[in-house]
GROMACS .gro file of C-alpha atoms in nm:
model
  439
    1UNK     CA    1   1.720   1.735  -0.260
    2UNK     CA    2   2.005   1.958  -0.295
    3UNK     CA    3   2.230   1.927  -0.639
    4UNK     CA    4   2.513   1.782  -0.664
    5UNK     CA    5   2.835   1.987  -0.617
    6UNK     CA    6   2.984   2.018  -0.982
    7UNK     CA    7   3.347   1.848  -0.989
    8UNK     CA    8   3.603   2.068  -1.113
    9UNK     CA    9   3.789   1.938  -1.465
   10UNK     CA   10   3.969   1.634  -1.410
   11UNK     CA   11   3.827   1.557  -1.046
   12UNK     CA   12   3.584   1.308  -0.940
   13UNK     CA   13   3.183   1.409  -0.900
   14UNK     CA   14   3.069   1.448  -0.549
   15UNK     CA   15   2.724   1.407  -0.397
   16UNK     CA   16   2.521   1.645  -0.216
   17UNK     CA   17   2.751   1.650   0.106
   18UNK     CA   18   3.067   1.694  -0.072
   19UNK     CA   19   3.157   1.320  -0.040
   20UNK     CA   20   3.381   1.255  -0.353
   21UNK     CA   21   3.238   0.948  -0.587
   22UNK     CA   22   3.497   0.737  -0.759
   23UNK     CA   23   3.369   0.589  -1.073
   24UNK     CA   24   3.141   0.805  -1.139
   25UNK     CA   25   3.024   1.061  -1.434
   26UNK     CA   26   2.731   1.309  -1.346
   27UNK     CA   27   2.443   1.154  -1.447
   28UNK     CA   28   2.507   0.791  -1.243
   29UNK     CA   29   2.636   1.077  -0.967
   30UNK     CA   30   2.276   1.204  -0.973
   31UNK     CA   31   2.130   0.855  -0.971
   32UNK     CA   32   2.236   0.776  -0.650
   33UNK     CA   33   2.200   1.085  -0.485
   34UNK     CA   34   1.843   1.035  -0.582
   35UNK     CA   35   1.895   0.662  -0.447
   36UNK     CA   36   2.048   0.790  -0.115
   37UNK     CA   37   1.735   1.018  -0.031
   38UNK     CA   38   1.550   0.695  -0.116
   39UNK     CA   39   1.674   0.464   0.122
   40UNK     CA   40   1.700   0.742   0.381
   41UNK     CA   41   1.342   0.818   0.380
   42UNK     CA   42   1.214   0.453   0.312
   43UNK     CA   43   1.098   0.495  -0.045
   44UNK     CA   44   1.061   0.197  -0.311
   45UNK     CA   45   1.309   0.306  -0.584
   46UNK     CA   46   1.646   0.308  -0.439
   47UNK     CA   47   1.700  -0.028  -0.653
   48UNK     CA   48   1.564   0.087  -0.941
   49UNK     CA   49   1.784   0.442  -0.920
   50UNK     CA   50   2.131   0.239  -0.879
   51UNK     CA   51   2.063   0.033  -1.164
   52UNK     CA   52   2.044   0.365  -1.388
   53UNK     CA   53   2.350   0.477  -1.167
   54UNK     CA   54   2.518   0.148  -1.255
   55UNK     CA   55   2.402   0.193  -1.595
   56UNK     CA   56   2.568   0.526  -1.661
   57UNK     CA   57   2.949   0.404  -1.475
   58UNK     CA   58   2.984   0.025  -1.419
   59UNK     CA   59   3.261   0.119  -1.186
   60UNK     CA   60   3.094   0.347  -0.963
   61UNK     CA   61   3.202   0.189  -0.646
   62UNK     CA   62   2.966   0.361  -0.406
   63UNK     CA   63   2.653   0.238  -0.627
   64UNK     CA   64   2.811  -0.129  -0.619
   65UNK     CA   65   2.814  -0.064  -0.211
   66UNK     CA   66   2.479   0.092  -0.146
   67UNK     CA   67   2.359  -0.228  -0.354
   68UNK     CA   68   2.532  -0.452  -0.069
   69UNK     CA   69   2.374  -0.257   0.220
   70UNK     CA   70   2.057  -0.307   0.119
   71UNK     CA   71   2.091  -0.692   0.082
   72UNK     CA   72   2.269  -0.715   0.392
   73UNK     CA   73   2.099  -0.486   0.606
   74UNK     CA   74   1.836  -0.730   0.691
   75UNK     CA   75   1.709  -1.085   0.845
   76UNK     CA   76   1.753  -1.318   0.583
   77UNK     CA   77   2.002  -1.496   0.464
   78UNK     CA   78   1.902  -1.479   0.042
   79UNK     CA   79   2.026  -1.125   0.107
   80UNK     CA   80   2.346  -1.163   0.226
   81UNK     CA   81   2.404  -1.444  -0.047
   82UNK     CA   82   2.312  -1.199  -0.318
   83UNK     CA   83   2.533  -0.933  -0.201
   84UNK     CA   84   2.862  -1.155  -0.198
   85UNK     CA   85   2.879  -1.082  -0.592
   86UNK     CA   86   2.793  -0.720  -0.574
   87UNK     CA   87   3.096  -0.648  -0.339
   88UNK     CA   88   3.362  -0.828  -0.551
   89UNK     CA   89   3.213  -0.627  -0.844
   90UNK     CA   90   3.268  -0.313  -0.624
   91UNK     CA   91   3.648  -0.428  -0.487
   92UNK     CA   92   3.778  -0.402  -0.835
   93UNK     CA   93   3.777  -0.110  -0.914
   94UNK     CA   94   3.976   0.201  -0.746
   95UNK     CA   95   3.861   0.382  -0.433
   96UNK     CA   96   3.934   0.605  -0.167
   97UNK     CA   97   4.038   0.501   0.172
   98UNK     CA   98   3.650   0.604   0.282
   99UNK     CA   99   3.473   0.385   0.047
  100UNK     CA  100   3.728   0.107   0.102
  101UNK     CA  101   3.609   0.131   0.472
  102UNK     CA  102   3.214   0.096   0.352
  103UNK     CA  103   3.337  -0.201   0.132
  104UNK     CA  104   3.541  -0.358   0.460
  105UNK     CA  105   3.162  -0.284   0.626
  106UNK     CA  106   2.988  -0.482   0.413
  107UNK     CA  107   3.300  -0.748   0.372
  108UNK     CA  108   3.294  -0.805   0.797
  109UNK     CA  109   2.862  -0.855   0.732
  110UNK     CA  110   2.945  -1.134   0.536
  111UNK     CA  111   3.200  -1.285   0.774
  112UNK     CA  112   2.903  -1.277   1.017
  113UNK     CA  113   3.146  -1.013   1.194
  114UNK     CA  114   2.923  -0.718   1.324
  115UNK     CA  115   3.131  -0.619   1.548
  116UNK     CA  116   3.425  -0.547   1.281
  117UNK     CA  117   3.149  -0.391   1.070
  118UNK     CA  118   3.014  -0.170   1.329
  119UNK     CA  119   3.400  -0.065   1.396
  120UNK     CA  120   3.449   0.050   1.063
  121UNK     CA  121   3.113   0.232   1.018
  122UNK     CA  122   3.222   0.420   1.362
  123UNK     CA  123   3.534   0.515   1.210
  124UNK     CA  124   3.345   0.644   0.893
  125UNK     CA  125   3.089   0.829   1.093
  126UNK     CA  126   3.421   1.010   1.330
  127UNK     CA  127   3.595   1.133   0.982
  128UNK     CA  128   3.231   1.231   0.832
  129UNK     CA  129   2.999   1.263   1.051
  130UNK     CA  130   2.783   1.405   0.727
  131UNK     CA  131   2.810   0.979   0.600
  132UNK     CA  132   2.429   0.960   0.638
  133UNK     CA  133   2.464   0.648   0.445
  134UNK     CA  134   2.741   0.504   0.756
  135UNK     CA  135   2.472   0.651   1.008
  136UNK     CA  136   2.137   0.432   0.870
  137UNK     CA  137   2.316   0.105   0.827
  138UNK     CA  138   2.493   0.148   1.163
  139UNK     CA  139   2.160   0.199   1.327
  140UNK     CA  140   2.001  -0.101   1.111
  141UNK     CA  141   2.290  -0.320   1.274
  142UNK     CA  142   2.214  -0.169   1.621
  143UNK     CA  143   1.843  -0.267   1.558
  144UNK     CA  144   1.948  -0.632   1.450
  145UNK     CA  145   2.189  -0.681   1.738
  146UNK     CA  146   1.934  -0.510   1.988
  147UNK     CA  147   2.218  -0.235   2.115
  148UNK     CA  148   1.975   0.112   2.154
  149UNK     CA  149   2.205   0.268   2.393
  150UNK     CA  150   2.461   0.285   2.096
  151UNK     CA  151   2.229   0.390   1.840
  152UNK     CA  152   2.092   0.669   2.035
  153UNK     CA  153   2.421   0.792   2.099
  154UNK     CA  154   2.579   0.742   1.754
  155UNK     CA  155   2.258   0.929   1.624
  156UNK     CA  156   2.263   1.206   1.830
  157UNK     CA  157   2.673   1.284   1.814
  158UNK     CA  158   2.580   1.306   1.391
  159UNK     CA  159   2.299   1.535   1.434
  160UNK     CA  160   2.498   1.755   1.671
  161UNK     CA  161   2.764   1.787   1.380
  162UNK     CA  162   2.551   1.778   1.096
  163UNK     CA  163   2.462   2.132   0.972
  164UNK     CA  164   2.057   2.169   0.918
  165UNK     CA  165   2.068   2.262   0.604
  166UNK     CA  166   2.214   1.961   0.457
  167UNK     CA  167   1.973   1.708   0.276
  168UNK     CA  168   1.916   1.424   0.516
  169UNK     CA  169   1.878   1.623   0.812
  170UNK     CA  170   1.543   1.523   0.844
  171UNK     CA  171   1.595   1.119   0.800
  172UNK     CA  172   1.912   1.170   1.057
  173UNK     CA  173   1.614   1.354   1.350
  174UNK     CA  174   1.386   1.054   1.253
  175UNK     CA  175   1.643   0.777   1.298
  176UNK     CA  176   1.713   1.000   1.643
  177UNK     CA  177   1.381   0.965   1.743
  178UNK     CA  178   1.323   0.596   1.696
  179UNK     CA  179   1.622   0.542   1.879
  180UNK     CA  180   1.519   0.803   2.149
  181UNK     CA  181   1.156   0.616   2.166
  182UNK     CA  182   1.400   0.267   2.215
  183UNK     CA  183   1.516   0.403   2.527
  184UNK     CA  184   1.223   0.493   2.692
  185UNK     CA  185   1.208   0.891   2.590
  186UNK     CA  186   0.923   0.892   2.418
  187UNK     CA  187   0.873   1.264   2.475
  188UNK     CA  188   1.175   1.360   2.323
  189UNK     CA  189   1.099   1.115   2.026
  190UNK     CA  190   0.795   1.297   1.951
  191UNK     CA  191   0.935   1.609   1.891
  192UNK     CA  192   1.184   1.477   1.701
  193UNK     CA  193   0.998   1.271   1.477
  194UNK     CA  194   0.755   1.587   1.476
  195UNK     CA  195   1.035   1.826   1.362
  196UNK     CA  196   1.174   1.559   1.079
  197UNK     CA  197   0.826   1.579   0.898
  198UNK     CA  198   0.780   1.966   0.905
  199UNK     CA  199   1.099   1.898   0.695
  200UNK     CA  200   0.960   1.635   0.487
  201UNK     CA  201   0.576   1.490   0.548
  202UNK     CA  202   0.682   1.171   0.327
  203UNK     CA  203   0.960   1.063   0.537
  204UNK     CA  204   0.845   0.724   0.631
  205UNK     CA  205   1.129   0.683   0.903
  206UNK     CA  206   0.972   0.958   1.106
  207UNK     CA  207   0.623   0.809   1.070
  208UNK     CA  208   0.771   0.478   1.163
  209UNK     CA  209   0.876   0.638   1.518
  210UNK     CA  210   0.553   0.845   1.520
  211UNK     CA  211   0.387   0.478   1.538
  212UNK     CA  212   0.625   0.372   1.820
  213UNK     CA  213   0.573   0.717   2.040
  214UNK     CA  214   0.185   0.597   2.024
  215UNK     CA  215   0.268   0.225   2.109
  216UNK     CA  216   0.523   0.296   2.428
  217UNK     CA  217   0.299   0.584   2.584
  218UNK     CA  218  -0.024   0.366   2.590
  219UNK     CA  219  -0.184   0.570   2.330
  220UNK     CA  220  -0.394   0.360   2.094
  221UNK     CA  221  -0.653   0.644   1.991
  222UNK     CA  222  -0.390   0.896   1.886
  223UNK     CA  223  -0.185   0.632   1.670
  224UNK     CA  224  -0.515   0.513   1.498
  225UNK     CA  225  -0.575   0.873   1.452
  226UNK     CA  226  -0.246   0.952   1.308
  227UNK     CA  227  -0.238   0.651   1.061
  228UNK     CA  228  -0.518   0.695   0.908
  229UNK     CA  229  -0.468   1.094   0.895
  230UNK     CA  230  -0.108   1.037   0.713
  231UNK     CA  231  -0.240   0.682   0.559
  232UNK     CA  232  -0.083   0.841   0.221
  233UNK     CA  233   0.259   0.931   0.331
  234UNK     CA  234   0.341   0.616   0.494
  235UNK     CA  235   0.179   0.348   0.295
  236UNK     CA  236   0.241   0.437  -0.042
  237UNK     CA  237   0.580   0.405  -0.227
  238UNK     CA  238   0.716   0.320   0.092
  239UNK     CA  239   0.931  -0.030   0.260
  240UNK     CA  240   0.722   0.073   0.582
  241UNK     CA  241   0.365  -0.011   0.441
  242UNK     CA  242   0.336  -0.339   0.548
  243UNK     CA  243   0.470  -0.229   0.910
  244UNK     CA  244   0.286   0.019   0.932
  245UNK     CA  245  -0.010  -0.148   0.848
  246UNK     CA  246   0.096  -0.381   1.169
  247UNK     CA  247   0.126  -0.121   1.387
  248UNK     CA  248  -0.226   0.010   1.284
  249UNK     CA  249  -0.370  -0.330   1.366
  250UNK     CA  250  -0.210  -0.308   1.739
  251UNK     CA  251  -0.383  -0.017   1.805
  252UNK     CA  252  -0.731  -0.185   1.704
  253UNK     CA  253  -0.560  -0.443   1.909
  254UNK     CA  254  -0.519  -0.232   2.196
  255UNK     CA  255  -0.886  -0.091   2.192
  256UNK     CA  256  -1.027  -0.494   2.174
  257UNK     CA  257  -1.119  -0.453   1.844
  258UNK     CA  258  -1.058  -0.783   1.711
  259UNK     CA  259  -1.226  -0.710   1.423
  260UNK     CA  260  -1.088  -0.480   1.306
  261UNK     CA  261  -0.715  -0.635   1.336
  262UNK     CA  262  -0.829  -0.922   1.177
  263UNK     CA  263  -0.969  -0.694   0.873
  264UNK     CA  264  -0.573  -0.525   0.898
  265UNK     CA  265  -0.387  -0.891   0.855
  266UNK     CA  266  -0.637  -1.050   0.583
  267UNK     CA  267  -0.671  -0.703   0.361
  268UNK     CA  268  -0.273  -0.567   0.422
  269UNK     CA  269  -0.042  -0.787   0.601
  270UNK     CA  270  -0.060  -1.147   0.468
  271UNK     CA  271  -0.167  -1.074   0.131
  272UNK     CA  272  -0.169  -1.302  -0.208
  273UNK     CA  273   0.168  -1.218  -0.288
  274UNK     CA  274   0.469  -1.372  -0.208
  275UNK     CA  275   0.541  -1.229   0.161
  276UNK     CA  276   0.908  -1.110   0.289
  277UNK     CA  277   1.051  -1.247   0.619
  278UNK     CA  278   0.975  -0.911   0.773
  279UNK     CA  279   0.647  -0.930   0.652
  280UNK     CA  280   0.648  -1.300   0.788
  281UNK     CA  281   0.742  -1.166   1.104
  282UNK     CA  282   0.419  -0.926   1.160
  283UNK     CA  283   0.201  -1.128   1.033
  284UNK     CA  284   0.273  -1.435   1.284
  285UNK     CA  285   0.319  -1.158   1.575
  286UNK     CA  286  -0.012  -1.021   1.514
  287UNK     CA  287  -0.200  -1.330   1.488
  288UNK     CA  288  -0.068  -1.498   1.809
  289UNK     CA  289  -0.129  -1.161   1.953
  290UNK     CA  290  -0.483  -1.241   1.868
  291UNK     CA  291  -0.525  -1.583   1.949
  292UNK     CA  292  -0.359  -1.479   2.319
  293UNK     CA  293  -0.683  -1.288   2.383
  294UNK     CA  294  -0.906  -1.596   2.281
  295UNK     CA  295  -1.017  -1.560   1.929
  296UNK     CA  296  -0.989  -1.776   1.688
  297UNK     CA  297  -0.812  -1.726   1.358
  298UNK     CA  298  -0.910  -1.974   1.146
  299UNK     CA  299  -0.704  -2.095   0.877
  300UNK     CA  300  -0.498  -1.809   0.857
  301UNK     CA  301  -0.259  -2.024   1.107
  302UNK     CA  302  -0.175  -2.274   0.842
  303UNK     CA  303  -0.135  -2.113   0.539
  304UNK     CA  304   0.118  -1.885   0.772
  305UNK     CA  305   0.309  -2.197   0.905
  306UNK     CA  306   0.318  -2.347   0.562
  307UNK     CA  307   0.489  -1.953   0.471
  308UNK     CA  308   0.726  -2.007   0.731
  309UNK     CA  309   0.852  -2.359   0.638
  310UNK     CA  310   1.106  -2.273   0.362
  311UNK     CA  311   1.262  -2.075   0.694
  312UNK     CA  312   1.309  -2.324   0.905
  313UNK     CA  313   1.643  -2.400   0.819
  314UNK     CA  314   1.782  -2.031   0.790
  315UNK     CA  315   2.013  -2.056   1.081
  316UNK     CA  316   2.058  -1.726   0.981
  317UNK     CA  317   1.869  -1.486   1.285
  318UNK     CA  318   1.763  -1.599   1.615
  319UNK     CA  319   1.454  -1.345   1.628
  320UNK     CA  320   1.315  -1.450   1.286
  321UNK     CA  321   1.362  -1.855   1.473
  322UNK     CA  322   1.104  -1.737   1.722
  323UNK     CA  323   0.864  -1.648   1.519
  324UNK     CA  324   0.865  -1.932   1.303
  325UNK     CA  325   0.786  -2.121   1.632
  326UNK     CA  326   0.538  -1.863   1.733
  327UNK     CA  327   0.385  -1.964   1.342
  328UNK     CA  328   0.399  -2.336   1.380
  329UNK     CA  329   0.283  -2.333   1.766
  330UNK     CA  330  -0.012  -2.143   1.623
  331UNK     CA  331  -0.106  -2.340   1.343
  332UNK     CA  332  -0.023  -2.689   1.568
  333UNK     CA  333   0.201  -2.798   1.355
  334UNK     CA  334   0.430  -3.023   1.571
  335UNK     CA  335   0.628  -3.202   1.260
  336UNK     CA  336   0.754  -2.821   1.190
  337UNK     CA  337   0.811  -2.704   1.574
  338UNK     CA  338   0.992  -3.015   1.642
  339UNK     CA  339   1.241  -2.986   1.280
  340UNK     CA  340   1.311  -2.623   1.405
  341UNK     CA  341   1.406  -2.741   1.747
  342UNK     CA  342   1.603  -3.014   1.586
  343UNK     CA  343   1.794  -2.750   1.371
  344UNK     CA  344   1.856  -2.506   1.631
  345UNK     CA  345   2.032  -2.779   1.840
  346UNK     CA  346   2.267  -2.838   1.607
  347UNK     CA  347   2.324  -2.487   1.517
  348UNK     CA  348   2.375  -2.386   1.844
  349UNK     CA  349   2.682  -2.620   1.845
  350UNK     CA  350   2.856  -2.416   1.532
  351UNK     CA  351   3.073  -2.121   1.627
  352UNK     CA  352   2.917  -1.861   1.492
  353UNK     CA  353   2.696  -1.534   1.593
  354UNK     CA  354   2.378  -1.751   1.529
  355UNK     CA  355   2.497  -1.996   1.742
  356UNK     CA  356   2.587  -1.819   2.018
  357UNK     CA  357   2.251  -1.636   2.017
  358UNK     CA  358   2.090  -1.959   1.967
  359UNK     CA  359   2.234  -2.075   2.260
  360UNK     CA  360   2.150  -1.819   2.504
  361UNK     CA  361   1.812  -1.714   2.358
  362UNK     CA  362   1.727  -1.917   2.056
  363UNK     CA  363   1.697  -2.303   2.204
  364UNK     CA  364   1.485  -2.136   2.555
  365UNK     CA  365   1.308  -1.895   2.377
  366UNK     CA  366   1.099  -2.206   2.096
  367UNK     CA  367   1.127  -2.430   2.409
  368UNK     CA  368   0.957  -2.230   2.603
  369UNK     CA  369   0.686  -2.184   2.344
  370UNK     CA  370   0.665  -2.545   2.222
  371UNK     CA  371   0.584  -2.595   2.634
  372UNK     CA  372   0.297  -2.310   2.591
  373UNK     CA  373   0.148  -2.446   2.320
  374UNK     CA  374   0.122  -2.787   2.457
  375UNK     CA  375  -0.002  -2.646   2.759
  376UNK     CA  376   0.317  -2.741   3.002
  377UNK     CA  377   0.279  -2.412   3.193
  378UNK     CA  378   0.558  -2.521   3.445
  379UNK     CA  379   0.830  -2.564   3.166
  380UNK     CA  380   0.749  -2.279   3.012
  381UNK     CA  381   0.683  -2.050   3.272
  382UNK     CA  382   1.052  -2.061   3.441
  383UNK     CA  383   1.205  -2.040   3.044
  384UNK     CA  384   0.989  -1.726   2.951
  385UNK     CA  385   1.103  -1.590   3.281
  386UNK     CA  386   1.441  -1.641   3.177
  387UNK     CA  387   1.379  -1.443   2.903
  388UNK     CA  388   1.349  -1.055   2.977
  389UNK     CA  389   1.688  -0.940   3.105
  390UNK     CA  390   1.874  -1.076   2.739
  391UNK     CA  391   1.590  -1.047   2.550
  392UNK     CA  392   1.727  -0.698   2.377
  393UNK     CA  393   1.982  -0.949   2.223
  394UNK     CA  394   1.694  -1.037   1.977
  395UNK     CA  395   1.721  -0.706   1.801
  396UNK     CA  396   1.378  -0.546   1.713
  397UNK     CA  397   1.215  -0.306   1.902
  398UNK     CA  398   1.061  -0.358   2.234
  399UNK     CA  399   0.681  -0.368   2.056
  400UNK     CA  400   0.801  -0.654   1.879
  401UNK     CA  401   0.977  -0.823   2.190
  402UNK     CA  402   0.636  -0.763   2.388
  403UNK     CA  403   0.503  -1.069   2.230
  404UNK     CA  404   0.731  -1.280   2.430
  405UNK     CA  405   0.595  -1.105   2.785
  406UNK     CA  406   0.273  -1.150   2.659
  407UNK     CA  407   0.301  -1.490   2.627
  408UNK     CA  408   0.475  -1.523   2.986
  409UNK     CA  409   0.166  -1.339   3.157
  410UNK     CA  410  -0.067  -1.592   2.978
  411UNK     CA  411   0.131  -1.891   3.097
  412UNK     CA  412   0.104  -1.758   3.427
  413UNK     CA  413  -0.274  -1.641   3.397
  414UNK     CA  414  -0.302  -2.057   3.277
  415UNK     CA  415  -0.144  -2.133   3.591
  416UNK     CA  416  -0.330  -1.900   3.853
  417UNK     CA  417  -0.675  -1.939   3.657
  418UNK     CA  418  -0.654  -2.299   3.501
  419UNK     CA  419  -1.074  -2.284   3.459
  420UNK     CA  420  -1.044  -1.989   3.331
  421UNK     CA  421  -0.758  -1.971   3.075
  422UNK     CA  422  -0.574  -2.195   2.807
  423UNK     CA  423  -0.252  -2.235   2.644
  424UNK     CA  424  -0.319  -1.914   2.397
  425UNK     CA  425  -0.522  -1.688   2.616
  426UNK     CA  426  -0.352  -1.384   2.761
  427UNK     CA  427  -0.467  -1.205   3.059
  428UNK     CA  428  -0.705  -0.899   2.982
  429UNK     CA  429  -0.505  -0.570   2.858
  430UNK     CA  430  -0.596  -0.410   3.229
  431UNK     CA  431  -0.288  -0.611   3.341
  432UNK     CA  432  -0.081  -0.598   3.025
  433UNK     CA  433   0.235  -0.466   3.079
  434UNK     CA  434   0.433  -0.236   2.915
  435UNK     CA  435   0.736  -0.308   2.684
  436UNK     CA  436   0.905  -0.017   2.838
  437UNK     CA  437   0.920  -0.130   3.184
  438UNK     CA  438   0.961  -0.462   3.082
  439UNK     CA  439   1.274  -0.471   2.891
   0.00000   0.00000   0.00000
């Protein structure tokens, strides 16, 4: 990490792009520089460096908003409550027009207004395009709200104004890549991801799109390969262990070994601790992954539906819905599939963004799998069908989305070969499609 450029007498500190930092002496300036490269790269301590940060100036506004993006920049909803207090401890105090626009950012999150959120990060990133911090959250929105055309773009314009030299570089060429992978290119991805990682081996981000360049071009013996080669970089100190860890069982996935993925969920993924939604969210995706091909997994099904249950009345994110279905479906828990249902219906009447994506995706998409589960191929064959041209709306990436087509081909397999198949059997992976050509 660069230093940070030394503030002449009487003017404010800057960080290591030149960014001026109201509120700020030079020690809390350093703090978050240090919690910047952090969250950039996927690291563990970004909290614990703004607390020093907020430590050293209680009215560094720029800590108070990187606290907020971190809350809000994510599925559930006991992060966006938590950040409503850090942003009125942030609006108090005085601030440049540019940090007022990060603090209207995190203000339109709140008011469920993405769209007013993403327009003010855009504005950010036009003034200074060297706002790595506008760039990640506006491509964590763009991954929530399923828009990969847009973060491609917005990710290539910074790089293309964004001198090498600068710290973050390497982050800004891995966010590139992920989005590149996104839209199909993963050749392209590759060598971006590649290049971010001769800059920096620990940069989880790049890792992360390393994992999805195996995944979209059918390579499950290279990604093994690479996960276990860099199993240090990406799984320790990192936010991405646990995904990572996901995407390594896929690839055992991939080659049949059921094993194998099975070892992956019960040793990494759904450990004794209490899980996160996203860690919710692999867990369930991997097991019904597993259960499509005909294995059995036990009573890992339960204890994951009985995880699920204090989520069933989020009506917070549409994608994290499905998968508590997908958990409940797999554990046959119909009391807890039919509440869900129950509260998406009425949610779908409120006017908000969850309601409108619970209306177009939300209410077809647990329908369709409460239908699967009970074995009513011919409700939800015609529902999963319905699925694939919106389906981006989800957010996540198209790995994660594949769960839904895999579920669709095993309805149908249920249907063509009803001696032959069941309600959570999927057809063998010689006719598995791809997410690519699917989405």
């Amino acid at each position: 990490m660069s230093a940070l450029r030394r503030p002449a007498p009487g003017r404010r500190p800057q960080d290591a792009h030149g960014i001026p930092l109201s509120g700020a002496n030079a020690a809390a300036a350093t703090a978050y520089e240090r919690a910047l490269a952090a969250s950039r790269n996927w690291r563990v301590d970004a909290g614990a460096q703004l607390e020093h940060a907020l430590r050293e100036s209680p009215r560094f506004v720029m800590a108070h908003a990187l606290r907020a993006y971190l809350l809000v920049c994510g599925r559930d909803p006991r992060g966006y409550r938590a950040a409503r207090p850090v942003l009125d401890a942030a609006q108090q105090w005085p601030a440049d027009r540019y940090e007022r626009l990060h603090l209207a950012a995190i203000g339109a999150a709140l008011d469920d207004d993405l769209a007013r959120m993403r327009a003010c990060l855009d504005e950010l990133l036009h003034a200074r395009p060297h706002d790595l911090l506008a760039l990640q959250v506006a491509q964590s929105i763009d991954y929530m709200t399923g828009d990969f055309v847009r973060m491609a773009m917005c990710a290539d314009a910074t790089l293309r104004r964004l001198p090498a030299a600068l710290p973050g570089y390497g982050p800004a060429l891995a966010m590139h890549a992920f989005a590149l992978v996104e839209n199909g290119d993963a050749g392209r991805a590759e060598q971006g991801a590649l290049h971010a990682l001769a800059l920096d081996p620990l940069n989880a981000r790049a890792h992360h799109a390393m994992a999805h360049v195996f995944e979209m071009s059918d390579r499950p013996e290279d990604g093994l390969r690479w996960m276990e080669a860099h199993h240090a970089a990406w799984s320790c100190g990192t936010t991405f262990t646990t995904h990572g860890w996901w995407h390594t069982a896929l690839f055992h996935l991939a080659r049949q070994d059921i094993g194998a993925a099975l070892a992956v969920y019960d040793r990494r993924i759904c450990g004794p601790r209490a899980p996160a939604l996203s860690d919710l969210i692999d867990a369930v995706s991997l097991l019904w992954r597993i259960r499509l091909q005909g294995h059995a997994v036990g009573a890992r099904a339960a204890q994951l539906a009985a995880a699920w249950e204090p989520h069933a009345d989020d009506r917070s994110c549409t994608f994290a819905d499905v998968h508590a279905m997908l958990a409940f479906g797999l554990a046959g828990d119909g009391a807890r599939a039919e509440r869900l249902e129950a509260t998406l219906v009425r949610s779908a009447a409120r006017p908000t963004r969850h309601g409108a994506t619970t209306r177009g995706l939300g209410l077809p998409a647990v329908r369709a799998l409460r239908a699967f589960v009970r074995g009513d191929m011919m409700v939800a064959i015609p529902l999963l069908a319905s699925l694939p041209p919106i389906a981006h709306r989800l957010g996540g990436s198209h790995a994660q989305r594949d769960v839904l087509h895999l579920t669709l081909l095993a309805a149908i397999e249920g249907v063509r070969r009803p001696g032959r198949s069941h309600a959570l059997r999927a057809p063998s992976a010689a006719v598995r499609p791809r997410a690519a050509t699917l989405a």
